[in-house]
Coordinates of C-alpha atoms in Angstrom, one line a residue:
M246 CA -30.1 94.7 9.9
S247 CA -31.1 98.2 10.9
N248 CA -32.6 100.4 8.2
P249 CA -33.9 103.8 9.3
V250 CA -37.6 103.9 8.6
E251 CA -37.5 107.5 7.3
Y252 CA -35.1 106.5 4.5
K253 CA -36.0 105.2 1.0
Y254 CA -34.2 102.3 -0.5
S255 CA -33.2 101.1 -4.0
S256 CA -33.0 97.5 -5.4
E257 CA -29.2 98.3 -5.9
H258 CA -28.9 98.7 -2.1
E259 CA -28.6 102.5 -1.8
W260 CA -30.4 104.6 0.7
I261 CA -31.8 108.1 0.3
S262 CA -32.5 110.3 3.3
P263 CA -35.7 112.5 3.6
V264 CA -35.7 115.7 1.5
V265 CA -34.5 118.8 3.2
D266 CA -34.6 122.0 1.1
G267 CA -34.6 119.9 -2.1
I268 CA -31.5 118.0 -1.1
V269 CA -31.2 114.3 -0.1
T270 CA -28.3 112.3 1.2
L271 CA -27.2 109.1 -0.5
G272 CA -25.3 106.1 0.9
I273 CA -25.1 102.3 0.6
T274 CA -27.1 100.2 3.0
D275 CA -25.9 98.1 5.8
H276 CA -26.7 95.0 3.7
A277 CA -24.5 96.3 0.9
Q278 CA -21.5 97.0 3.2
S279 CA -21.7 93.6 4.8
E280 CA -21.7 91.9 1.4
L281 CA -18.7 94.0 0.4
G282 CA -16.6 93.4 3.4
D283 CA -14.0 95.8 4.7
V284 CA -14.2 99.0 2.7
V285 CA -10.7 100.3 1.8
Y286 CA -11.5 103.2 -0.6
V287 CA -14.4 105.2 -1.8
D288 CA -14.2 107.0 -5.2
L289 CA -16.5 110.0 -4.6
P290 CA -18.2 112.1 -7.3
A291 CA -17.2 115.8 -7.6
V292 CA -19.3 118.6 -6.3
G293 CA -21.2 120.1 -9.3
D294 CA -21.4 116.8 -11.2
T295 CA -24.8 116.0 -12.5
F296 CA -26.3 112.5 -12.7
S297 CA -29.4 110.9 -14.2
K298 CA -31.3 108.3 -12.3
E299 CA -29.4 104.9 -12.3
D300 CA -26.0 106.4 -13.2
S301 CA -22.9 105.2 -11.4
I302 CA -22.2 108.0 -9.0
A303 CA -19.4 106.5 -6.9
V304 CA -17.3 103.3 -6.5
V305 CA -16.8 101.5 -3.2
E306 CA -13.7 99.3 -3.0
S307 CA -13.3 96.6 -0.4
V308 CA -10.8 93.8 0.2
K309 CA -13.2 91.5 -1.7
A310 CA -14.5 93.6 -4.6
A311 CA -15.2 97.0 -6.2
S312 CA -18.8 98.0 -6.5
D313 CA -20.5 100.8 -8.3
V314 CA -22.9 102.9 -6.4
Y315 CA -25.9 103.9 -8.6
T316 CA -28.0 106.9 -7.8
P317 CA -31.7 106.2 -7.6
V318 CA -32.5 109.9 -8.3
S319 CA -31.4 112.5 -10.8
G320 CA -29.7 115.7 -9.7
E321 CA -26.5 117.6 -8.9
V322 CA -24.0 116.7 -6.3
V323 CA -23.8 119.6 -3.8
E324 CA -21.6 117.9 -1.1
V325 CA -19.4 114.8 -0.7
N326 CA -18.3 113.1 2.4
E327 CA -14.6 114.0 2.3
A328 CA -14.1 112.2 5.7
L329 CA -14.3 108.9 3.7
D330 CA -11.0 109.8 2.1
A331 CA -9.2 109.3 5.4
E332 CA -11.6 106.8 7.0
P333 CA -13.4 104.7 4.2
G334 CA -14.2 102.0 6.9
T335 CA -16.9 104.4 8.2
V336 CA -19.0 102.9 5.4
N337 CA -18.8 99.6 7.4
S338 CA -19.1 101.0 10.9
D339 CA -22.0 103.4 10.2
A340 CA -23.4 102.8 6.7
T341 CA -26.6 104.6 7.2
G342 CA -25.1 107.5 9.2
A343 CA -21.6 108.9 9.1
G344 CA -20.8 106.6 6.1
W345 CA -22.9 108.7 3.7
I346 CA -21.4 109.3 0.3
C347 CA -22.9 112.5 -1.1
K348 CA -25.7 115.0 -1.0
I349 CA -27.8 115.5 -4.2
K350 CA -30.0 118.5 -5.2
L351 CA -33.0 116.7 -6.7
D352 CA -34.1 117.3 -10.3
D353 CA -37.3 115.3 -9.9
P354 CA -38.6 114.6 -6.4
S355 CA -41.2 112.2 -7.8
E356 CA -38.4 109.7 -8.4
L357 CA -38.4 109.1 -4.7
D358 CA -41.9 107.5 -5.1
E359 CA -40.4 104.6 -7.0
L360 CA -38.1 103.6 -4.1
M361 CA -38.9 101.1 -1.3
D362 CA -39.7 101.9 2.3
A363 CA -37.7 100.2 5.1
A364 CA -40.1 97.3 5.4
A365 CA -40.2 96.6 1.7
Y366 CA -36.4 96.8 1.5
E367 CA -35.9 94.4 4.4
E368 CA -38.3 91.9 2.7
F369 CA -36.4 92.4 -0.6
C370 CA -33.1 91.5 1.1
K371 CA -34.4 88.1 2.4

C-alpha cells in the first residue's frame, strides 16, 4: 500500500492533500478502493455545497457495494473531479492521484490536526 507521506488520513479511509491557498483535495485511500473492488460509479457533490466534518460528501459504487465517502473536514466544495463521470475506475487505478473526488475550501484548518499521518494510517490498516 502506497500512501503519500504529505497527505493526512481519516479512520474512514479518506485522504486529504496538503493545504494550498486554503483548499484541500479529498479522495479515498488505496486501502478503501481495494476493499470496494471495481468502482463503477461515483456520486459527486455539487460545487458550492457546504459540508460539516464527518458528513457524507459522495458515494462510491463498486461491483460489490456502495460506500459513503465522509469528509474529515468542514468546508465548501470548490471543484469536483468530473473525469470520474466517464472513468470511475480511475479511483481504482490511481486512488491517491487522478482518482481524487473533490476540492474543499476549509472552514477550520485545525481539523487537519485530528487526522493521521501516513505512518499512523498504515498502522491503523493492519
